[in-house]
């Protein structure tokens, strides 16, 4: 058979190749068309995959990666909530109800802490005698006086408490409610203390050697050693805690503890009057002050709003959630999708880290491609020590961390912003008579005033950045109280604009 010849020298060879055979049978034609259709389907699928990959890579390059760094209880998680409230209010409203169990846990834990202190005081009054009738947290009665007067307590130390139902202090069920909520919320409900921390597992900074003088372990090894975990997805964190969004009427029971959250709400509501009586008793306040008991930063707020919180129809407000305390474990990722303004649809990946010295080695893997760091240093804690290591002053610890961050060559390309946080608590502390110079020796004879002290500390942090940064970088420092959502929202808007400008400059867009 003669070889077919090109009819025209300008014919496309590919078109000639794709032409059907000249003597193709009907069966061969059907088979050929089927093969071509399948090949086209596969080709189109590959094209769509490549297109999607390119779009994902482009989007990934445009996302801002922001790290929230600082010691434990510095306000990192509260700042994350403010990001949500300010830039993604719709998603925030959908999540807000899920914080009810955390808020209830914070309130109940504070009540039980007070009862524990009261029991110790009663034991001390007996000279260390038997505690058989002294654990008020295990009792459902109170003195007939209607007040936690020590005279009344002394008069009833034999255990013969009033049986009048109207005078009973029905706080005993709160002990089991706290245990159930703690199980329900998981490890984040347990605070780090010196007694629960292994000093051999601590590192002062993510770049530092640990306390035994060896090289810092890998992030995965650190998580195994500290019994903490890194959750890479904010949604996964919610699921791991068994927390649900939506109306409390449709919220299912806890899959972890078999706890009916509405049942816990019922118990707390039944104890409302007795909780109020306990908190408002001046003798209780004097006892807490005399024993130096430190409740959570938000305890007074929750007690003040107990009528609303200890209610069967309670739904958390924005302020309630901003003050809710649940310890961050490992490193948690949150994808913030902006819902309004010119940024609508853009995404920031915000990483909230566990701040205790048992968690800091896990930060390091997240530094590699970070665009910005928001560092939170609680300015009110100049007279406090780390919970996990009472040998270390908290303000000094913040400065050690700050020095390690600003001096790191790995973070040279990062924008760094400082929040000198908890300014509101600093004001209260100094007004109560605490003298800053007694704890910050270099403060000298400066006025014992919050604004003066804050200015002094801001200068210290600024000097460290200027002296230690591998290359010149601007200093951005703000005095903040991140529970103040209005002012914090304005600050975050300014912060967003600054980070975006720096990001665009580095991308050579502007």
Coordinates of C-alpha atoms in Angstrom, one line a residue:
X1 CA 0.0 0.0 0.0
X2 CA 1.5 3.3 -1.0
X3 CA 2.4 5.7 1.8
X4 CA 0.0 8.6 2.0
X5 CA 1.5 11.9 0.8
X6 CA 0.9 15.4 2.3
X7 CA -1.6 17.1 0.1
X8 CA -0.1 20.5 0.9
X9 CA 3.3 21.4 2.3
X10 CA 1.6 23.8 4.7
X11 CA -0.6 21.2 6.4
X12 CA -0.2 20.9 10.1
X13 CA 1.6 17.5 10.9
X14 CA -0.4 17.2 14.1
X15 CA -3.7 17.6 12.2
X16 CA -2.5 15.0 9.7
X17 CA -1.7 12.7 12.6
X18 CA -5.0 13.2 14.3
X19 CA -7.0 12.4 11.1
X20 CA -8.9 9.1 11.2
X21 CA -7.5 6.2 9.2
X22 CA -8.7 6.3 5.5
X23 CA -10.2 2.7 5.7
X24 CA -11.6 2.9 9.3
X25 CA -14.6 0.6 10.0
X26 CA -17.6 1.7 12.0
X27 CA -16.5 -0.5 14.9
X28 CA -12.9 1.0 14.8
X29 CA -14.4 4.5 14.6
X30 CA -16.6 4.0 17.6
X31 CA -13.6 2.6 19.6
X32 CA -11.4 5.5 18.5
X33 CA -14.0 8.2 19.5
X34 CA -14.4 6.5 22.9
X35 CA -10.6 6.6 23.5
X36 CA -10.4 10.2 22.4
X37 CA -13.2 11.3 24.7
X38 CA -11.6 9.5 27.6
X39 CA -8.2 11.1 26.8
X40 CA -9.8 14.5 26.6
X41 CA -11.6 14.0 29.9
X42 CA -8.3 13.1 31.6
X43 CA -6.5 16.0 29.9
X44 CA -9.2 18.5 31.1
X45 CA -9.0 17.1 34.6
X46 CA -5.2 17.6 34.7
X47 CA -5.7 21.1 33.4
X48 CA -8.2 21.9 36.1
X49 CA -5.9 20.4 38.8
X50 CA -3.0 22.6 37.6
X51 CA -5.2 25.6 37.5
X52 CA -6.4 25.0 41.0
X53 CA -2.9 24.4 42.3
X54 CA -1.7 27.6 40.7
X55 CA -4.6 29.5 42.4
X56 CA -3.9 27.9 45.7
X57 CA -0.2 28.8 45.5
X58 CA -1.0 32.3 44.5
X59 CA -3.4 32.6 47.4
X60 CA -0.9 31.1 49.8
X61 CA 1.7 33.6 48.8
X62 CA -0.8 36.4 49.4
X63 CA -1.9 35.2 52.9
X64 CA -0.4 37.0 55.9
X65 CA 1.1 34.7 58.5
X66 CA 1.0 36.4 62.0
X67 CA 2.4 34.9 65.2
X68 CA 1.0 35.8 68.6
X69 CA 3.9 35.4 71.0
X70 CA 4.4 36.0 74.8
X71 CA 4.4 34.2 78.1
X72 CA 1.3 32.4 79.5
X73 CA -1.6 34.7 80.5
X74 CA -0.1 37.6 78.5
X75 CA -3.4 38.1 76.5
X76 CA -2.5 36.3 73.2
X77 CA -5.8 34.4 73.0
X78 CA -7.8 37.4 73.9
X79 CA -6.1 39.3 71.1
X80 CA -7.0 36.6 68.7
X81 CA -10.7 37.0 69.8
X82 CA -10.4 40.7 69.1
X83 CA -9.2 39.9 65.6
X84 CA -12.3 37.8 65.1
X85 CA -14.6 40.4 66.6
X86 CA -13.1 43.2 64.6
X87 CA -12.6 41.7 61.2
X88 CA -14.9 38.7 61.1
X89 CA -17.9 39.6 63.2
X90 CA -20.3 37.1 61.5
X91 CA -18.0 34.1 62.2
X92 CA -17.5 35.5 65.7
X93 CA -21.2 35.5 66.4
X94 CA -21.6 31.9 65.2
X95 CA -18.8 30.8 67.6
X96 CA -19.7 33.0 70.7
X97 CA -22.2 30.7 72.2
X98 CA -19.7 27.8 72.3
X99 CA -17.8 29.7 75.0
X100 CA -20.5 29.3 77.6
X101 CA -19.0 26.2 79.2
X102 CA -15.6 28.0 79.5
X103 CA -17.2 31.0 81.2
X104 CA -19.1 28.9 83.6
X105 CA -16.0 26.9 84.4
X106 CA -14.1 30.1 85.2
X107 CA -16.8 31.3 87.5
X108 CA -17.2 27.9 89.3
X109 CA -13.5 27.5 89.7
X110 CA -13.3 30.9 91.4
X111 CA -16.1 30.0 93.8
X112 CA -14.4 26.7 94.8
X113 CA -11.1 28.5 95.2
X114 CA -12.7 30.8 97.8
X115 CA -14.3 27.9 99.5
X116 CA -10.9 26.1 99.7
X117 CA -9.4 29.2 101.3
X118 CA -12.3 29.4 103.8
X119 CA -11.8 25.7 104.8
X120 CA -8.1 26.4 105.4
X121 CA -9.0 29.4 107.6
X122 CA -11.4 27.3 109.6
X123 CA -8.7 24.6 110.0
X124 CA -6.2 27.2 111.1
X125 CA -8.7 28.4 113.7
X126 CA -8.9 24.9 115.2
X127 CA -5.1 24.8 115.4
X128 CA -4.8 22.2 112.7
X129 CA -7.4 19.7 114.0
X130 CA -9.6 17.3 112.2
X131 CA -11.0 18.4 108.9
X132 CA -14.0 16.0 109.2
X133 CA -16.5 18.9 109.4
X134 CA -14.4 21.7 107.9
X135 CA -14.5 21.3 104.1
X136 CA -17.2 23.8 103.3
X137 CA -16.9 22.8 99.6
X138 CA -18.2 19.4 100.6
X139 CA -21.0 20.8 102.9
X140 CA -24.3 22.2 101.9
X141 CA -24.8 24.3 105.0
X142 CA -23.8 27.7 106.3
X143 CA -24.1 29.4 109.7
X144 CA -27.5 30.7 110.5
X145 CA -26.3 34.3 110.6
X146 CA -26.5 34.4 106.8
X147 CA -22.9 35.7 106.6
X148 CA -19.5 34.0 106.5
X149 CA -18.5 35.7 109.8
X150 CA -15.6 34.0 111.5
X151 CA -17.4 34.3 114.8
X152 CA -20.4 32.4 113.2
X153 CA -18.0 29.8 111.8
X154 CA -16.3 29.3 115.1
X155 CA -19.7 28.9 116.7
X156 CA -20.5 26.1 114.3
X157 CA -17.2 24.3 114.1
X158 CA -18.7 21.2 115.8
X159 CA -20.5 20.5 112.5
X160 CA -23.9 21.3 113.9
X161 CA -24.9 23.6 111.1
X162 CA -28.4 25.0 110.6
X163 CA -30.7 22.7 108.7
X164 CA -33.0 25.5 107.6
X165 CA -33.4 25.1 103.8
X166 CA -33.7 28.9 103.3
X167 CA -30.4 29.4 105.1
X168 CA -28.4 26.6 103.5
X169 CA -25.5 27.6 101.3
X170 CA -26.0 25.3 98.4
X171 CA -22.5 25.4 96.9
X172 CA -21.6 21.8 97.3
X173 CA -22.8 20.8 93.8
X174 CA -20.3 23.2 92.2
X175 CA -17.4 21.0 93.1
X176 CA -18.7 18.2 90.9
X177 CA -19.7 20.7 88.2
X178 CA -16.1 22.0 88.1
X179 CA -14.8 18.5 87.7
X180 CA -17.3 17.7 84.9
X181 CA -16.5 20.9 83.1
X182 CA -12.8 20.3 83.4
X183 CA -13.2 16.9 81.9
X184 CA -15.4 18.3 79.2
X185 CA -12.9 21.1 78.3
X186 CA -9.8 19.0 78.4
X187 CA -6.2 19.7 79.3
X188 CA -6.6 23.5 78.6
X189 CA -8.7 23.8 81.8
X190 CA -5.7 22.9 83.9
X191 CA -3.3 25.7 84.7
X192 CA 0.5 25.1 84.8
X193 CA 1.9 25.3 88.3
X194 CA 5.4 24.7 89.8
X195 CA 4.1 21.4 91.2
X196 CA 2.9 20.2 87.8
X197 CA 5.9 21.4 85.8
X198 CA 9.1 19.4 85.2
X199 CA 12.0 21.9 85.3
X200 CA 14.0 19.6 82.9
X201 CA 11.4 20.2 80.2
X202 CA 11.5 24.0 80.3
X203 CA 13.2 26.4 77.9
X204 CA 13.5 30.1 78.5
X205 CA 13.2 31.0 74.8
X206 CA 12.4 29.0 71.7
X207 CA 16.1 29.3 70.6
X208 CA 17.5 28.6 74.0
X209 CA 19.1 25.5 75.6
X210 CA 16.9 23.9 78.2
X211 CA 17.5 24.0 81.9
X212 CA 19.7 20.9 81.7
X213 CA 22.1 22.6 79.3
X214 CA 21.3 20.4 76.3
X215 CA 20.2 21.4 72.8
X216 CA 16.5 22.3 72.4
X217 CA 14.4 19.3 71.3
X218 CA 12.4 19.1 68.2
X219 CA 8.9 20.4 68.3
X220 CA 7.4 16.9 68.1
X221 CA 9.6 15.6 70.8
X222 CA 8.8 18.6 73.0
X223 CA 5.1 18.0 72.7
X224 CA 5.6 14.4 73.7
X225 CA 7.7 15.3 76.7
X226 CA 5.4 18.0 78.0
X227 CA 2.2 16.0 77.4
X228 CA 1.0 19.0 75.4
X229 CA -0.2 18.9 71.8
X230 CA 0.0 21.3 68.8
X231 CA -3.3 21.8 67.0
X232 CA -2.8 23.1 63.5
X233 CA -6.4 23.9 62.9
X234 CA -8.7 26.2 64.9
X235 CA -11.7 24.1 63.9
X236 CA -9.9 21.0 65.2
X237 CA -9.2 22.7 68.5
X238 CA -13.0 23.3 68.9
X239 CA -13.8 19.7 68.0
X240 CA -11.1 18.4 70.4
X241 CA -12.7 20.3 73.2
X242 CA -16.2 19.1 72.3
X243 CA -17.5 22.7 72.0
X244 CA -20.4 23.4 69.7
X245 CA -21.7 26.5 68.1
X246 CA -25.4 27.4 67.8
X247 CA -28.2 27.8 70.3
X248 CA -27.9 26.2 73.7
X249 CA -31.3 24.6 73.1
X250 CA -29.8 22.4 70.4
X251 CA -26.4 21.9 71.9
X252 CA -25.7 18.1 72.4
X253 CA -24.3 16.7 75.6
X254 CA -20.6 16.4 76.0
X255 CA -19.2 13.4 74.2
X256 CA -16.3 13.4 76.6
X257 CA -17.8 13.3 80.0
X258 CA -21.4 12.4 79.4
X259 CA -22.1 15.9 80.8
X260 CA -25.3 17.7 80.0
X261 CA -24.2 21.3 79.6
X262 CA -27.7 22.5 80.2
X263 CA -27.7 20.4 83.4
X264 CA -24.5 22.3 84.6
X265 CA -26.2 25.6 83.8
X266 CA -29.2 24.5 85.9
X267 CA -27.0 23.7 88.9
X268 CA -25.1 27.1 88.6
X269 CA -28.4 29.0 88.3
X270 CA -29.6 27.3 91.5
X271 CA -26.5 28.5 93.4
X272 CA -26.7 32.1 92.1
X273 CA -27.9 33.7 95.4
X274 CA -25.3 31.9 97.5
X275 CA -22.5 32.8 95.1
X276 CA -23.5 36.4 95.4
X277 CA -23.6 36.2 99.2
X278 CA -20.2 34.6 99.3
X279 CA -18.6 37.2 97.0
X280 CA -20.2 40.3 98.6
X281 CA -19.4 39.4 102.2
X282 CA -16.7 41.9 103.4
X283 CA -15.2 39.3 105.7
X284 CA -14.6 37.0 102.7
X285 CA -12.9 39.9 100.8
X286 CA -10.7 40.6 103.8
X287 CA -9.8 36.9 104.1
X288 CA -8.8 36.8 100.4
X289 CA -6.7 39.9 100.8
X290 CA -5.0 38.8 104.0
X291 CA -4.1 35.4 102.5
X292 CA -2.9 37.0 99.2
X293 CA -5.3 34.8 97.1
X294 CA -5.0 35.4 93.4
X295 CA -8.1 34.6 91.5
X296 CA -8.2 35.0 87.7
X297 CA -8.0 38.4 86.2
X298 CA -11.7 38.1 85.2
X299 CA -13.1 36.7 88.4
X300 CA -14.4 40.0 89.7
X301 CA -16.1 40.7 86.4
X302 CA -17.9 37.3 86.4
X303 CA -18.9 37.7 90.0
X304 CA -20.2 41.2 89.3
X305 CA -22.4 39.8 86.4
X306 CA -23.4 36.6 88.2
X307 CA -27.1 37.5 87.9
X308 CA -26.8 37.3 84.2
X309 CA -24.3 34.4 84.0
X310 CA -25.9 32.1 86.5
X311 CA -29.1 32.1 84.5
X312 CA -30.8 29.2 82.9
X313 CA -31.1 31.1 79.6
X314 CA -27.6 32.5 79.7
X315 CA -25.9 33.4 76.4
X316 CA -22.4 34.9 76.5
X317 CA -21.8 38.5 75.5
X318 CA -18.7 39.7 73.6
X319 CA -17.2 41.0 76.9
X320 CA -17.9 37.7 78.6
X321 CA -16.0 35.7 75.9
X322 CA -13.1 38.2 75.8
X323 CA -12.5 37.5 79.5
X324 CA -12.9 33.8 79.3
X325 CA -9.7 31.9 80.2
X326 CA -8.7 28.6 78.7
X327 CA -5.0 27.7 78.5
X328 CA -3.6 27.4 75.0
X329 CA -1.8 24.1 74.4
X330 CA 0.9 23.7 71.8
X331 CA 0.5 25.9 68.7
X332 CA -3.0 26.6 67.4
X333 CA -3.7 27.9 63.9
X334 CA -6.7 30.1 63.1
X335 CA -7.6 31.2 59.6
X336 CA -9.1 34.7 59.8
X337 CA -11.2 35.5 56.7
X338 CA -11.9 39.2 56.5
X339 CA -15.6 39.9 56.0
X340 CA -15.8 43.6 55.1
X341 CA -14.0 46.7 53.8
X342 CA -11.3 46.5 51.0
X343 CA -9.9 43.3 52.7
X344 CA -13.0 41.3 52.3
X345 CA -12.2 37.7 51.3
X346 CA -8.5 37.9 52.2
X347 CA -7.1 35.5 54.7
X348 CA -4.6 35.8 57.6
X349 CA -3.2 32.7 59.3
X350 CA -2.8 33.6 62.9
X351 CA -0.9 31.3 65.2
X352 CA -1.6 31.4 69.0
X353 CA 1.0 29.7 71.1
X354 CA 1.2 28.1 74.5
X355 CA 3.3 30.6 76.5
X356 CA 4.6 28.6 79.4
X357 CA 8.3 27.6 79.5
X358 CA 7.2 24.0 78.9
X359 CA 5.8 25.0 75.4
X360 CA 8.3 27.4 73.9
X361 CA 10.5 25.0 72.0
X362 CA 7.4 24.1 69.9
X363 CA 7.3 27.7 68.5
X364 CA 10.5 27.4 66.4
X365 CA 9.1 25.5 63.4
X366 CA 6.5 28.3 62.8
X367 CA 9.1 31.1 62.5
X368 CA 10.4 30.1 59.1
X369 CA 7.9 32.0 56.8
X370 CA 6.2 34.3 59.3
X371 CA 5.4 37.8 58.0
X372 CA 4.7 39.5 61.3
X373 CA 4.9 38.9 65.1
X374 CA 2.7 40.5 67.7
X375 CA 4.4 40.2 71.0
X376 CA 2.4 40.6 74.2
X377 CA 4.1 41.6 77.4
X378 CA 1.8 42.0 80.4
X379 CA 3.0 45.2 82.0
X380 CA 1.2 44.8 85.4
X381 CA 3.2 41.7 86.5
X382 CA 6.4 43.4 87.6
X383 CA 5.8 42.0 91.1
X384 CA 4.8 38.4 90.1
X385 CA 6.6 35.2 89.3
X386 CA 6.0 32.6 86.6
X387 CA 3.5 30.0 87.6
X388 CA 5.7 27.2 86.2
X389 CA 8.9 28.5 87.8
X390 CA 8.5 30.8 90.8
X391 CA 12.2 31.7 90.7
X392 CA 11.6 33.9 87.6
X393 CA 10.0 37.3 87.6
X394 CA 7.3 37.6 85.0
X395 CA 8.3 41.0 83.6
X396 CA 11.9 39.9 83.4
X397 CA 10.8 36.8 81.6
X398 CA 9.0 38.9 79.0
X399 CA 12.1 40.9 78.4
X400 CA 14.2 37.7 78.0
X401 CA 11.7 36.5 75.4
X402 CA 11.6 39.9 73.6
X403 CA 15.4 39.9 73.4
X404 CA 15.5 36.5 71.8
X405 CA 12.8 37.4 69.2
X406 CA 14.3 40.8 68.1
X407 CA 17.8 39.4 67.9
X408 CA 17.0 36.3 65.9
X409 CA 18.4 36.3 62.4
X410 CA 15.7 33.8 61.4
X411 CA 13.1 36.6 62.1
X412 CA 15.0 39.4 60.4
X413 CA 12.3 39.8 57.7
X414 CA 9.4 39.9 60.2
X415 CA 7.6 43.0 61.2
X416 CA 7.5 43.0 65.0
X417 CA 4.8 44.8 67.1
X418 CA 4.8 45.1 70.9
X419 CA 1.7 45.2 73.0
X420 CA 2.4 46.3 76.6
X421 CA -0.8 44.7 77.8
X422 CA -3.0 44.8 80.9
X423 CA -2.5 48.5 81.4
X424 CA -5.8 48.6 83.2
X425 CA -4.5 46.2 85.8
X426 CA -1.3 48.2 86.1
X427 CA -3.3 51.3 87.0
X428 CA -5.3 49.4 89.7
X429 CA -2.1 47.8 91.2
X430 CA -0.2 51.1 91.5
X431 CA -3.2 52.9 92.9
X432 CA -3.6 50.2 95.5
X433 CA -0.2 51.3 96.9
X434 CA 2.2 48.8 95.3
X435 CA 5.5 50.5 94.7
X436 CA 7.1 49.7 91.3
X437 CA 10.6 50.7 92.6
X438 CA 10.5 47.9 95.1
X439 CA 10.5 45.4 92.3
X440 CA 12.1 47.2 89.4
X441 CA 15.3 48.4 90.9
X442 CA 16.4 50.6 88.0
X443 CA 13.1 52.5 88.2
X444 CA 14.7 54.8 90.8
X445 CA 12.7 57.8 92.1
X446 CA 10.3 58.1 89.2
X447 CA 6.7 58.7 90.1
X448 CA 4.7 55.6 91.1
X449 CA 2.2 56.3 88.3
X450 CA 1.0 53.9 85.6
X451 CA 1.6 56.3 82.7
X452 CA 5.2 57.0 83.9
X453 CA 6.0 53.4 84.5
X454 CA 4.5 52.4 81.1
X455 CA 6.6 55.0 79.4
X456 CA 9.7 53.8 81.2
X457 CA 9.1 50.2 80.2
X458 CA 8.3 51.1 76.6
X459 CA 11.7 52.8 76.4
X460 CA 13.4 49.7 77.7
X461 CA 11.8 47.4 75.1
X462 CA 12.5 49.9 72.4
X463 CA 16.2 50.1 73.3
X464 CA 16.5 46.3 73.3
X465 CA 15.1 46.2 69.7
X466 CA 17.4 49.0 68.5
X467 CA 20.5 47.4 70.1
X468 CA 19.9 43.8 69.3
X469 CA 18.1 43.7 65.9
X470 CA 20.3 42.2 63.1
X471 CA 19.2 45.1 60.9
X472 CA 17.5 48.4 61.5
X473 CA 13.7 48.0 61.9
X474 CA 11.0 50.4 63.2
X475 CA 9.6 50.0 66.7
X476 CA 5.9 49.7 67.1
X477 CA 4.8 49.7 70.7
X478 CA 1.3 50.1 72.1
X479 CA -0.2 50.3 75.6
X480 CA -3.2 48.0 75.5
X481 CA -6.0 46.4 77.6
X482 CA -7.2 43.8 75.2
X483 CA -10.4 43.2 77.1
X484 CA -11.4 46.7 75.9
X485 CA -12.8 45.7 72.6
X486 CA -13.4 49.2 71.2
X487 CA -9.9 50.5 71.7
X488 CA -8.2 47.2 70.8
X489 CA -10.2 47.1 67.6
X490 CA -8.9 50.5 66.6
X491 CA -5.3 49.4 67.4
X492 CA -5.7 46.2 65.4
X493 CA -7.0 48.2 62.4
X494 CA -3.9 50.3 62.6
X495 CA -1.8 47.2 63.0
X496 CA -3.4 45.5 60.0
X497 CA -2.7 48.5 57.8
X498 CA 1.0 48.6 58.9
X499 CA 1.5 44.9 58.3
X500 CA -0.1 45.1 54.9
X501 CA 2.1 48.0 53.8
X502 CA 5.2 46.1 54.9
X503 CA 4.0 43.0 53.1
X504 CA 3.4 44.8 49.9
X505 CA 6.8 46.6 50.0
X506 CA 8.6 43.2 50.4
X507 CA 6.6 41.9 47.5
X508 CA 7.7 44.9 45.5
X509 CA 4.1 45.8 44.8
X510 CA 4.5 49.3 46.1

